[in-house]
Coordinates of C-alpha atoms in Angstrom, one line a residue:
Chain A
X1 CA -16.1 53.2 17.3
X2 CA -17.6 50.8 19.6
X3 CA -15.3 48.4 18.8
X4 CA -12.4 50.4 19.3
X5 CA -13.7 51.5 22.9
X6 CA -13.1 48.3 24.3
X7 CA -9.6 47.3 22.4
X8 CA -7.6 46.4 25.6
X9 CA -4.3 48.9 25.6
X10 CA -1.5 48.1 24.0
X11 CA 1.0 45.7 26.2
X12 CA -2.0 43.8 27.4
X13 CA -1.2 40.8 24.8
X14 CA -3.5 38.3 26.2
X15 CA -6.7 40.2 26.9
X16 CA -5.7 41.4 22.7
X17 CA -5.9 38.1 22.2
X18 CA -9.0 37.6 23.7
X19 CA -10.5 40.5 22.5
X20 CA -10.1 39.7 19.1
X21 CA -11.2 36.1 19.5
X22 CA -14.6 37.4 21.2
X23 CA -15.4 40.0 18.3
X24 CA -14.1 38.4 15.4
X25 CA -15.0 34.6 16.4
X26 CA -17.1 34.3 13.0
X27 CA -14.0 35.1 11.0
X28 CA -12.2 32.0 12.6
X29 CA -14.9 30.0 12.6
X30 CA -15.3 30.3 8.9
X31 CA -11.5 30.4 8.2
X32 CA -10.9 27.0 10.2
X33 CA -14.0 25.9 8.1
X34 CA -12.1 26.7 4.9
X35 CA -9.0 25.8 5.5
X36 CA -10.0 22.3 6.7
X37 CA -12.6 22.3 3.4
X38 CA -9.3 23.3 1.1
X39 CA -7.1 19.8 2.6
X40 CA -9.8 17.3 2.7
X41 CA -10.8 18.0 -0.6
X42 CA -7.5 18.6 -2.0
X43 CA -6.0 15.3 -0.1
X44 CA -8.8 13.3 -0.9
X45 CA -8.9 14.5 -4.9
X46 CA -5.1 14.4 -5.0
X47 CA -5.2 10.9 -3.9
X48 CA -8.1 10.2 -6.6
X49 CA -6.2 11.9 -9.5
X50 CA -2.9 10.4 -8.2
X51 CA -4.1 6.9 -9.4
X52 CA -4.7 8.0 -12.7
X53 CA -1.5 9.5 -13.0
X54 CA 0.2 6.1 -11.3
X55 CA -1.3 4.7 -14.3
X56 CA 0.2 6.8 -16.5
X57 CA 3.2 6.2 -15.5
X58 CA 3.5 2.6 -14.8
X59 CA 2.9 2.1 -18.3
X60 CA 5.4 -0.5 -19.6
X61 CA 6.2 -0.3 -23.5
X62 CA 6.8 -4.3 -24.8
X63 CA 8.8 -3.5 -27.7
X64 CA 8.1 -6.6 -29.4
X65 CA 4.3 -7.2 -28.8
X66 CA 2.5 -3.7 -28.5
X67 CA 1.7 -2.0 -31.8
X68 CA 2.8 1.2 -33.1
X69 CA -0.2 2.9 -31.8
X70 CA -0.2 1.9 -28.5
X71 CA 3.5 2.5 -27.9
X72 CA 2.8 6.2 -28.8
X73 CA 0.2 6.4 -26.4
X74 CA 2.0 4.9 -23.6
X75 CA 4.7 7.1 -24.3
X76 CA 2.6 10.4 -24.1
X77 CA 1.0 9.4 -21.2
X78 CA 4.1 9.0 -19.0
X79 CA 5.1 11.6 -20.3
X80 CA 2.7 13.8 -19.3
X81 CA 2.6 12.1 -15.8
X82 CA 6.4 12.7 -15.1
X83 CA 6.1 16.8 -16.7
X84 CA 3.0 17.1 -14.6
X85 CA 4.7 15.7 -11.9
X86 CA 7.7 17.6 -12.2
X87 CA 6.1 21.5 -12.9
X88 CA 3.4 20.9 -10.1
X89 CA 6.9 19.8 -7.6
X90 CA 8.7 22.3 -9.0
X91 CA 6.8 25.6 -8.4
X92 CA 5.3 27.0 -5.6
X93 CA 2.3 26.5 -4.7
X94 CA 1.3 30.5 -4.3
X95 CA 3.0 30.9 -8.1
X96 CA 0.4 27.9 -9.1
X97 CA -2.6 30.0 -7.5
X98 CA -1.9 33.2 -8.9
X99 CA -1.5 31.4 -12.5
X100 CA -4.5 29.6 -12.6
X101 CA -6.8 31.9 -10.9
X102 CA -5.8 35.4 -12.5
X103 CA -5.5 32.9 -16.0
X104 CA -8.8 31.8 -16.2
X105 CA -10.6 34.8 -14.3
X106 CA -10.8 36.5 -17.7
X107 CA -12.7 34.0 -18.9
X108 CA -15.5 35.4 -16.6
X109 CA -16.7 32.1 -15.3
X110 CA -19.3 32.6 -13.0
X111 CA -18.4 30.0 -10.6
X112 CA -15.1 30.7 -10.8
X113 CA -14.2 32.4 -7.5
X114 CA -11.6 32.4 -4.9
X115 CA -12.5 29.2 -2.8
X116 CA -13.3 27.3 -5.9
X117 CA -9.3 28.6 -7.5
X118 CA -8.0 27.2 -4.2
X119 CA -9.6 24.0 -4.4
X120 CA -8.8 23.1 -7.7
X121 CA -4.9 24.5 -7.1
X122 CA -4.2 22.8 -3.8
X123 CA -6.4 19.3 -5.1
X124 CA -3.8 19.8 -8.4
X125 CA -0.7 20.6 -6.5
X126 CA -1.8 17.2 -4.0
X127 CA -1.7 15.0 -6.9
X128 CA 1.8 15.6 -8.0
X129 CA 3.1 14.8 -4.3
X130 CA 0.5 11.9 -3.2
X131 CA 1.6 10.4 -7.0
X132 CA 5.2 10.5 -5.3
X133 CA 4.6 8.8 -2.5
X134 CA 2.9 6.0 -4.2
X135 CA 5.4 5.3 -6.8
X136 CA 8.0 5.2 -4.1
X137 CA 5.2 2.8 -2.3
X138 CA 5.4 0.7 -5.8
X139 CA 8.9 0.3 -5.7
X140 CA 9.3 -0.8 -2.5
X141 CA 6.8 -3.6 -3.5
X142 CA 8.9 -7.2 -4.0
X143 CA 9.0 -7.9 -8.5
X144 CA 8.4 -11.4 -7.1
X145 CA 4.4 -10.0 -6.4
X146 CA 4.2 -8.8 -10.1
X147 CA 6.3 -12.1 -12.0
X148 CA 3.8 -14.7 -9.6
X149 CA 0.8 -12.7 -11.5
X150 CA 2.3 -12.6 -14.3
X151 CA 3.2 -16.8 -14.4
X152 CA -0.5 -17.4 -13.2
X153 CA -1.7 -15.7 -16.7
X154 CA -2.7 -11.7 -15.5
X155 CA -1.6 -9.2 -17.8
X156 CA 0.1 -6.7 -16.7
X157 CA -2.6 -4.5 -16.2
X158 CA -4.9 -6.7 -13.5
X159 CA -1.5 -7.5 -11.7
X160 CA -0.7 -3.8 -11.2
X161 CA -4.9 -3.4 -10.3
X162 CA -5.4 -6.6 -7.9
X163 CA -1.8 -7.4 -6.2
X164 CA 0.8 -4.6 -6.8
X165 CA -1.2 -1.3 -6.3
X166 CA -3.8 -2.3 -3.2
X167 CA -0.2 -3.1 -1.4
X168 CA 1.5 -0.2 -2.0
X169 CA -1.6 2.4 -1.3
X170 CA -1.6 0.2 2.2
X171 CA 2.0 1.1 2.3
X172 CA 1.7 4.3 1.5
X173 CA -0.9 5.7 4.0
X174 CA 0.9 6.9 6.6
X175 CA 2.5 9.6 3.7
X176 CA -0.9 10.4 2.6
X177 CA -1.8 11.3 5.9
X178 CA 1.2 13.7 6.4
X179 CA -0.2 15.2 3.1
X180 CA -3.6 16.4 4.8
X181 CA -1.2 18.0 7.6
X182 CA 1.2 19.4 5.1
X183 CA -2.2 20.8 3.1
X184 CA -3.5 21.8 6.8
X185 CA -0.6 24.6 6.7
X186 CA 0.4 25.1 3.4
X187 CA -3.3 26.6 2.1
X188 CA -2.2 29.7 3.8
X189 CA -0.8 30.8 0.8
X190 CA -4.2 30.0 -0.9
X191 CA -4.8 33.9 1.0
X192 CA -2.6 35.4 -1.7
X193 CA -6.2 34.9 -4.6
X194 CA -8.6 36.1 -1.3
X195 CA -9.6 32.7 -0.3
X196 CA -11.0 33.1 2.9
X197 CA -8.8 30.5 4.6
X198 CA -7.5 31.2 8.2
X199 CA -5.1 33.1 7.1
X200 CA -6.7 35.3 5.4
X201 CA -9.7 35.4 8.2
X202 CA -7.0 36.6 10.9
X203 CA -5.5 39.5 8.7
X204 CA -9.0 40.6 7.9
X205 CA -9.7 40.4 11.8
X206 CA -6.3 42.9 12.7
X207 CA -6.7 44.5 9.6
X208 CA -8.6 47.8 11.8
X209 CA -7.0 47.3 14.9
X210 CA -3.4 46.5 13.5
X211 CA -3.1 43.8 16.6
X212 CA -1.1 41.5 13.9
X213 CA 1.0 39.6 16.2
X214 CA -1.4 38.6 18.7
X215 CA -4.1 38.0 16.1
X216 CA -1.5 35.5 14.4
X217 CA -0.8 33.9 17.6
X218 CA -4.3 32.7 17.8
X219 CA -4.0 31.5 14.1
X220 CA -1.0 30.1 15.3
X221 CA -2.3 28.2 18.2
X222 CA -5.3 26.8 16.0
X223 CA -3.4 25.6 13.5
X224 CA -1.2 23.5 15.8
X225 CA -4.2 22.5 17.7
X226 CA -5.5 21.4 13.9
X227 CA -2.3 19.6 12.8
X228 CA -2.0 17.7 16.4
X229 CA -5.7 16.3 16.4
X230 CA -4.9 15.0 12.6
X231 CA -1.4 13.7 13.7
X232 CA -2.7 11.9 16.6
X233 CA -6.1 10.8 14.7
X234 CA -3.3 9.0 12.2
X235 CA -1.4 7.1 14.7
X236 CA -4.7 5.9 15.9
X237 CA -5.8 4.8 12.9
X238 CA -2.6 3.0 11.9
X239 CA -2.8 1.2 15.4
X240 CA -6.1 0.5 14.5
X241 CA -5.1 -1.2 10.8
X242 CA -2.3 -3.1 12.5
X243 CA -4.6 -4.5 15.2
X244 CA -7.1 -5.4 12.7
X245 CA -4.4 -7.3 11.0
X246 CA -3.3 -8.8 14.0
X247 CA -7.4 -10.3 14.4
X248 CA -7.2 -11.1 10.9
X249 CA -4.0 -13.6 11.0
X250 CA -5.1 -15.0 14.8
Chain P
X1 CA 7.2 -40.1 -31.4
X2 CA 6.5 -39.1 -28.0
X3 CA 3.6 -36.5 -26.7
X4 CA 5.6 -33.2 -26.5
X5 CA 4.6 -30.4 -24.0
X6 CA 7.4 -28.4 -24.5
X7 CA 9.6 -28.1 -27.3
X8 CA 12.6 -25.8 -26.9
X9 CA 14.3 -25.0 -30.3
X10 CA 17.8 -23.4 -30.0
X11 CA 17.3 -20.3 -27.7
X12 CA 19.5 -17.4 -26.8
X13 CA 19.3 -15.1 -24.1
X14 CA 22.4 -12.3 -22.9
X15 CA 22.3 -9.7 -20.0
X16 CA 24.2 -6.9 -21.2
X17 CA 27.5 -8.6 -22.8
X18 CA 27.1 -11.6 -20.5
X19 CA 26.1 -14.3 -22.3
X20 CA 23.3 -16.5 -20.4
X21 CA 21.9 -19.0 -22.8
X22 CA 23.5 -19.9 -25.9
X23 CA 21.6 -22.2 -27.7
X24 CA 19.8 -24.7 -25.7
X25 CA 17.4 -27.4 -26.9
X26 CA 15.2 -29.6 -25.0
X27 CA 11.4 -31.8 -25.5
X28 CA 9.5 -32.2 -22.3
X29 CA 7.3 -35.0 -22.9
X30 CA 4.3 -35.5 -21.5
X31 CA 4.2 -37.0 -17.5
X32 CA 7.4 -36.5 -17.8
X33 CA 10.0 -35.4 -15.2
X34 CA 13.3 -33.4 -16.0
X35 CA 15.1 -31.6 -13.2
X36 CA 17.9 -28.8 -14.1
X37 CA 20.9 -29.6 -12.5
X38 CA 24.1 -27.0 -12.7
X39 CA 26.4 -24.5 -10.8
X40 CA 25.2 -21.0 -10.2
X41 CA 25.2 -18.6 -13.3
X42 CA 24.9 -22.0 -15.5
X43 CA 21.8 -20.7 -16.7
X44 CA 19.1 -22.9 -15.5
X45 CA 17.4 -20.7 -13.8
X46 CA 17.3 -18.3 -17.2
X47 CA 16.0 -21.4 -19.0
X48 CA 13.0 -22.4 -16.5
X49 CA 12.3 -18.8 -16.6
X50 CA 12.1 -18.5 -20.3
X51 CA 10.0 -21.3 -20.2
X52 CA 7.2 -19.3 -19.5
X53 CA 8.5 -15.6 -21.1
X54 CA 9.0 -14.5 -17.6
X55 CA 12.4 -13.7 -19.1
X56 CA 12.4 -13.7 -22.9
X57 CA 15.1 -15.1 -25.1
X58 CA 16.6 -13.1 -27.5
X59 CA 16.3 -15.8 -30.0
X60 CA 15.0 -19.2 -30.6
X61 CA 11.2 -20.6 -30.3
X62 CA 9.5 -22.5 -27.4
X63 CA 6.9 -24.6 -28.3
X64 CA 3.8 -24.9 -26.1
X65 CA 1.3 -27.8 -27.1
X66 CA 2.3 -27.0 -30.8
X67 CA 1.8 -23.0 -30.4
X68 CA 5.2 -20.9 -30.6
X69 CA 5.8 -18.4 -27.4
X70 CA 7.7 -16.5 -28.6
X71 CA 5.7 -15.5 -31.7
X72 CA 4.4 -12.2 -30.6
X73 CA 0.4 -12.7 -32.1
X74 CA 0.7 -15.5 -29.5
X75 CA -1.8 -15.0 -26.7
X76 CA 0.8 -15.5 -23.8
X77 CA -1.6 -15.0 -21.2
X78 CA -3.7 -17.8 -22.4
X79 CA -0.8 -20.2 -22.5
X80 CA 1.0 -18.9 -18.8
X81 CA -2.6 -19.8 -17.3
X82 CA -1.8 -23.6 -18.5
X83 CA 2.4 -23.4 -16.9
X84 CA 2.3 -23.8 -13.2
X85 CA 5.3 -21.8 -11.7
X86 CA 6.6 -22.2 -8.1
X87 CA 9.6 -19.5 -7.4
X88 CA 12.1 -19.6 -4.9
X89 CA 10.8 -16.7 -2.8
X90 CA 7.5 -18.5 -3.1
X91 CA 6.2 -15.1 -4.2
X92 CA 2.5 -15.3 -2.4
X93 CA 0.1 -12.5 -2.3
X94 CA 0.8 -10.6 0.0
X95 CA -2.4 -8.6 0.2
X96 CA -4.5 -11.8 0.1
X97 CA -4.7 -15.0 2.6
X98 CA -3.8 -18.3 1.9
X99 CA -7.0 -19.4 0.2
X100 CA -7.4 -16.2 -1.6
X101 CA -4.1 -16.5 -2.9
X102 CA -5.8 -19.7 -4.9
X103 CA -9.3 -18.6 -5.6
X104 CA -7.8 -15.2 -7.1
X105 CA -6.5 -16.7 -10.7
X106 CA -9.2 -19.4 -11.1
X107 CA -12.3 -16.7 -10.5
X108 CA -10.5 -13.7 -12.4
X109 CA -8.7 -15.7 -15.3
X110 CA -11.0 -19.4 -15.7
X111 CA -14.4 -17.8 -14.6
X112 CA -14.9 -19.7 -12.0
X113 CA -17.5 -19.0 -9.4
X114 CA -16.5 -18.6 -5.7
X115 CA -17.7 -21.6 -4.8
X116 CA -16.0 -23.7 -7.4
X117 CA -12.8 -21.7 -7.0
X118 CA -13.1 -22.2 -3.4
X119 CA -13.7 -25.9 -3.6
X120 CA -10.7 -26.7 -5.8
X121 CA -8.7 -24.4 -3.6
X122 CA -9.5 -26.4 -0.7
X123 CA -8.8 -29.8 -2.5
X124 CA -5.1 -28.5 -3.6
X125 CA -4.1 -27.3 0.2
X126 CA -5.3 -29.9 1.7
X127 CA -3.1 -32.3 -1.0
X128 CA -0.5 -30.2 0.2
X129 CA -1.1 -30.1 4.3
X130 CA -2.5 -26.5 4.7
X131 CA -6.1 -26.7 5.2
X132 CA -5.9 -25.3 8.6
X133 CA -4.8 -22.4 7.7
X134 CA -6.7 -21.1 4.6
X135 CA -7.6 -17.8 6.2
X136 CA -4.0 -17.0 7.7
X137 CA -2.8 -13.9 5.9
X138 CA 0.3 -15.1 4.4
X139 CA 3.3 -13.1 5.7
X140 CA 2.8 -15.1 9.1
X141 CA 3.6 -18.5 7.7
X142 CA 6.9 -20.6 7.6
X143 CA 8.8 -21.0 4.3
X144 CA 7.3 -24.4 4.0
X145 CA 4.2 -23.7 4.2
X146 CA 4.5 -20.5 2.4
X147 CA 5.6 -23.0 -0.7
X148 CA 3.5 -25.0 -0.3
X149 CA 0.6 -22.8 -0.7
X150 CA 2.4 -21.7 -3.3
X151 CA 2.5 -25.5 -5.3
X152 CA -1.5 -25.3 -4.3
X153 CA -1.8 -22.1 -6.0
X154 CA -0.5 -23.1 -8.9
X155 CA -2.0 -26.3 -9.2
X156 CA -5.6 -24.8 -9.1
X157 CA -5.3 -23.3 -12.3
X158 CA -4.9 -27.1 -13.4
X159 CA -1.6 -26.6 -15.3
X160 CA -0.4 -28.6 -18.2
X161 CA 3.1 -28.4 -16.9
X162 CA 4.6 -27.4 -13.7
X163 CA 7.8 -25.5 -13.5
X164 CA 10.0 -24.9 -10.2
X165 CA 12.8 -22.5 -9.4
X166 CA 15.1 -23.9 -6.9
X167 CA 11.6 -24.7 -4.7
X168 CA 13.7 -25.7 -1.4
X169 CA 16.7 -23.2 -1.7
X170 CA 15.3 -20.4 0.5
X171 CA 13.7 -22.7 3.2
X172 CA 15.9 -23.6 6.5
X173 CA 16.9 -27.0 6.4
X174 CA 14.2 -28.6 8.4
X175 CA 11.8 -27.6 5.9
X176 CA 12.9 -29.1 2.9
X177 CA 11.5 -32.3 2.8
X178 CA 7.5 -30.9 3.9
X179 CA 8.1 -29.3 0.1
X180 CA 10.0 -32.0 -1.9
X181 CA 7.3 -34.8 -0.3
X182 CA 4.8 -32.4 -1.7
X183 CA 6.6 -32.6 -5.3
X184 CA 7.2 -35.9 -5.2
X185 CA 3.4 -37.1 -5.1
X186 CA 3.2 -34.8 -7.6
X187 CA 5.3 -36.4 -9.6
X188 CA 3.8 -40.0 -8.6
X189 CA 0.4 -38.4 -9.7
X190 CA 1.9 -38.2 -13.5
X191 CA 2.5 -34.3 -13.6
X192 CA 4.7 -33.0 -16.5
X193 CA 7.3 -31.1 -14.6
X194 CA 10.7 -29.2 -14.7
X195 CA 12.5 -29.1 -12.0
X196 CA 15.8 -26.7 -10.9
X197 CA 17.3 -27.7 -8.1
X198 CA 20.4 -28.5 -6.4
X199 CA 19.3 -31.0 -4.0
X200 CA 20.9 -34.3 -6.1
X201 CA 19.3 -36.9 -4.0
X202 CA 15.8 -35.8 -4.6
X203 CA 16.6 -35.3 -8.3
X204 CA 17.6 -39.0 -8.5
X205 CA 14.9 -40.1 -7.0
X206 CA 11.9 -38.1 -8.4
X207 CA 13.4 -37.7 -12.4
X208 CA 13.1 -39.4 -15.6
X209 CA 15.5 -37.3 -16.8
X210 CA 18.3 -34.9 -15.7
X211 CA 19.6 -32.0 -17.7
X212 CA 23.2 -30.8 -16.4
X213 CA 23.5 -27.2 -17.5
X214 CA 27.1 -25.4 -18.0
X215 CA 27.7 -22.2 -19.3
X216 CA 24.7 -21.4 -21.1
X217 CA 23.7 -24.5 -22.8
X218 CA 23.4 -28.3 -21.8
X219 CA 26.4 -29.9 -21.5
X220 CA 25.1 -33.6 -20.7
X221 CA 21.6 -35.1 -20.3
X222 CA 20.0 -38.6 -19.6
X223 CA 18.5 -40.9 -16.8
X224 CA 19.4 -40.3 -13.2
X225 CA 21.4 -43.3 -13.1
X226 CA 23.7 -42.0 -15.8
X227 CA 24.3 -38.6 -15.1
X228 CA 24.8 -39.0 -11.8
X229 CA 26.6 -42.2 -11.8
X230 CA 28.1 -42.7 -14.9
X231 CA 29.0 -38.9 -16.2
X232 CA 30.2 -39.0 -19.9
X233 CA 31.3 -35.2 -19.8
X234 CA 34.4 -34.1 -18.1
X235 CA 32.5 -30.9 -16.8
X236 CA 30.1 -33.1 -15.5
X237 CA 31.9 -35.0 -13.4
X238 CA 33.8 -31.9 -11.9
X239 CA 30.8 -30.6 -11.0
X240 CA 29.2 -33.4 -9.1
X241 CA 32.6 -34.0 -7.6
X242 CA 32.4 -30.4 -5.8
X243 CA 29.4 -31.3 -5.2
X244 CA 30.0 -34.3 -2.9
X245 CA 32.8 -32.6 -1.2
X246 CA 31.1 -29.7 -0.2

C-alpha cells in the first residue's frame, strides 16, 4: 500500500521511471549482475568448448596412411562437430532453454536451477557460433602456413596447434567480442526458465504496478549502456593489440 | 655407382583428368645440383613437390637414403625433417618472428634446447644477411629477406637435401640476386639440392645437371652446357627459343 501511495500518476513517464528505479534498484542490480554473469561465462566457455569442437572438425582422414580405426573415429567426430554445429545454429535459443531445462528438471538435480539451465544453454549455444567464426578465421589462413609445417616435419596435428590455430583465434577476436554483445542481449530469452536476468528483474519490478513500458525503458537504456561500454572496451583493446604489434616489429 | 639421395622410380600424379606427371624418373646424387627447367603446367613444380609428399603421386616410389616415401609404414615426418623446402611465397610464420621462425622446428622436432636452437639459428641468418633483424615479426620484411629467412629456416634443421620452388619468382626484380647469391654459396658449400626455376642464367651457372620438363615427364636432361647450348630434343629447343625472345 505504501508503495502504491507514492506511484507517480499515470502520464508522468519520467518520475515512473524513476520511481521504479528507486524502489526496485535491487532487482536491477541483481538482473545486470546475471545477465553480465550469463555472457562472460557463456562467451568465455563457448570459446573453450569451441576449440574442441575446431578439433573435431579439422580432422583430416589420409586414406592411405590412417588405419581403419582411426578413420572411424575421425569420421564421428566431425560429424558430431558439424550436427552439433548445425542443431545449436539452427534452433532458437529460448526452444534450447526450455528443452534442456524442463528435460533434465525431472531428474531432480539439486543443483539444477534456473541460473545454472541458463548457463549451461547460452555457454552451449556460444560454442556452436564462436566454432563458426573460427573456422571461417582458419580458412582465411594462407595453406602455405600449414605445407611450410608440414615440409619442416610437423604432423598435422602440431601445425594446426603451434602455426595455423594461434593465427586464426588472433584473427578471429574481434567476432568473439561481438559474441559477448550478441550474448549481452540475447540472454533475455534465458527469462522464459525464470532466470533472474534483467529481463526477467524488470517484469518482476512492473509486475504490481503494471508500469511495463517505462520499466522496459530503463532495461532498455541499461542494456545499451551495457553493450556500448563492451563495444567501446573492444575497439580499445584491438587498438591496443595492434600498437603492441607495432612496438613489437619497431 | 654414385651416392644416391634421391631416387625417383617412375611416378604418376593427375588432378582430376589432367594428367600432371606421367612417369618421371630421376637420382639426385649426393652434393649434387639439378635445377628443373620447363614451361608452366610442365610439371616441375608437381615433381619438387612430390619430392617431399607435399603432393603425393598416385603411383611410383621415391627413394629417400634407401627408405621408400611412398610406402605408407614410412615415418614421413622423420624423413621431411631431413628435406629442406623453400616455396615461392616463402611461406614464414606468420605468428612468430624471424628467429622464432628457426628455433620453432629444431626445439619442437630435434629436441634442441633454446640455446642451441637459438645459436644455430643465428649462424644460418647471419650466412644469409639477416641477423639484424632476428626479432622483426615477419610480415614487415621485403620478399628478399622474407626468403631468405626462409633458406635459414630450413637450413637449421640441417637437411640432407634442399629443395626450392621457383625461389625468386614472386620477388620484384631487384631482389633476385640477394636470394640466388644466397643459393649459390650454398651450392659452393656442397649442398645436395633441386632447384625449379626459370631464371636460365643462374641455372647455368649454379647446376651440375639440368632437367628440362615437358608435359609431365622429362623430355631432356644433362650438363648445363648441353642442354642449354647444344639441345638434342626438338621441344627443347623451342622452348629455350621462347625463352630468349621473350
Amino acid at each position: 500500500m505504501m508503495i502504491l501511495a507514492s506511484l507517480p500518476p499515470k502520464d508522468e513517464f519520467l518520475s515512473t521511471m524513476w520511481y521504479l528505479v528507486e524502489t526496485y534498484s535491487s532487482f536491477f542490480i541483481r538482473g545486470v549482475v546475471i545477465t553480465l554473469l550469463l555472457s562472460v561465462v557463456g562467451t568465455a566457455g563457448g570459446f573453450i568448448l569451441s576449440l574442441f569442437l575446431t578439433v573435431l572438425r579439422t580432422q583430416e582422414i589420409d586414406q592411405r596412411r590412417d588405419r581403419l580405426g582411426s578413420r572411424i573415429i575421425k569420421r564421428i567426430g566431425r560429424g558430431f562437430a558439424k550436427t552439433y554445429i548445425t542443431v545449436f545454429r539452427g534452433t532458437p535459443m529460448i526452444v534450447q532453454a526450455m528443452i534442456f531445462y524442463y528435460g533434465i528438471s525431472p531428474l531432480r538435480l539439486s543443483w539444477w536451477t534456473p541460473l545454472v539451465a541458463g548457463l549451461t544453454v547460452v555457454t552451449l549455444n556460444t560454442t556452436a557460433y564462436i566454432a563458426e567464426v573460427i573456422r571461417s578465421g582458419i580458412n582465411g589462413i594462407d595453406k602455405g602456413q600449414m605445407e611450410a609445417a608440414r615440409s619442416l616435419g610437423f604432423s598435422r596435428r602440431d601445425a594446426m596447434f603451434l602455426i595455423v590455430f594461434p593465427q586464426a583465434i588472433k584473427h578471429s577476436l574481434p567476432s568473439i567480442a561481438n559474441e559477448f554483445i550478441v550474448n549481452l542481449k540475447d540472454t533475455a530469452v534465458l527469462s522464459v526458465i525464470g532466470v533472474f536476468d534483467l529481463f526477467r528483474a524488470t517484469s518482476s519490478a512492473t509486475s504490481s504496478n503494471f508500469r511495463i513500458v517505462e520499466g522496459f525503458f530503463i532495461a532498455a537504456i541499461i542494456y545499451l549502456i551495457l553493450t556500448y561500454i563492451t563495444g567501446k572496451v573492444v575497439q580499445k583493446l584491438d587498438v591496443l593489440l595492434e600498437k603492441k604489434e607495432v612496438k613489437a616489429n619497431a | 655407382m654414385p651416392n644416391h639421395i634421391l631416387e625417383i622410380r617412375n611416378i604418376h600424379k593427375r588432378f582430376g583428368d589432367q594428367i600432371v606427371l606421367s612417369g618421371v624418373n630421376l637420382d639426385i646424387s649426393e652434393k649434387e645440383v639439378v635445377t628443373i627447367i620447363g614451361s608452366s603446367g610442365s610439371g616441375k613444380t608437381t615433381l619438387l613437390r612430390c619430392l617431399n609428399l607435399l603432393s603425393e603421386p598416385d603411383d611410383g616410389h621415391i627413394y629417400f637414403m634407401g627408405a621408400d616415401l611412398m610406402d605408407t609404414k614410412t615415418n614421413l615426418e622423420e624423413l621431411r625433417m631431413h628435406i629442406g623446402m623453400v616455396f615461392q611465397s616463402f611461406n614464414l610464420f606468420n605468428n612468430k618472428t624471424v628467429l622464432q621462425n628457426c628455433t620453432l622446428a629444431p626445439m619442437k622436432l630435434l629436441k634442441k634446447t633454446k640455446e642451441e636452437a637459438t645459436e644455430t639459428a643465428l649462424n644460418y641468418l647471419t650466412k644469409v644477411g639477416m641477423q639484424d633483424f632476428i626479432h622483426q615479426n615477419v610480415n614487415k620484411l621485403s620478399g628478399g629477406q622474407k626468403q631468405r629467412v626462409a633458406i635459414a629456416r630450413a637450413l637449421c634443421m640441417n637437411p640432407t637435401i634442399m629443395l626450392f620452388d621457383e625461389p625468386t619468382s614472386a620477388l620484384d626484380p631487384e631482389m633476385v640476386g640477394e636470394v640466388l647469391t644466397v643459393i649459390k654459396n650454398l651450392a659452393n658449400e656442397g649442398m645436395t639440392m633441386v632447384i625449379v626455376t626459370h631464371e636460365m642464367a643462374f641455372a647455368e651457372e649454379v647446376s651440375d645437371r639440368i632437367v628440362f620438363m615437358d608435359q609431365g615427364v622429362i623430355a631432356e636432361m644433362g650438363t648445363p652446357k648441353t642442354i642449354l647450348h647444344q639441345p638434342k630434343e626438338e621441344r627443347t629447343k623451342a622452348f629455350l627459343r621462347r625463352y630468349r625472345q621473350s
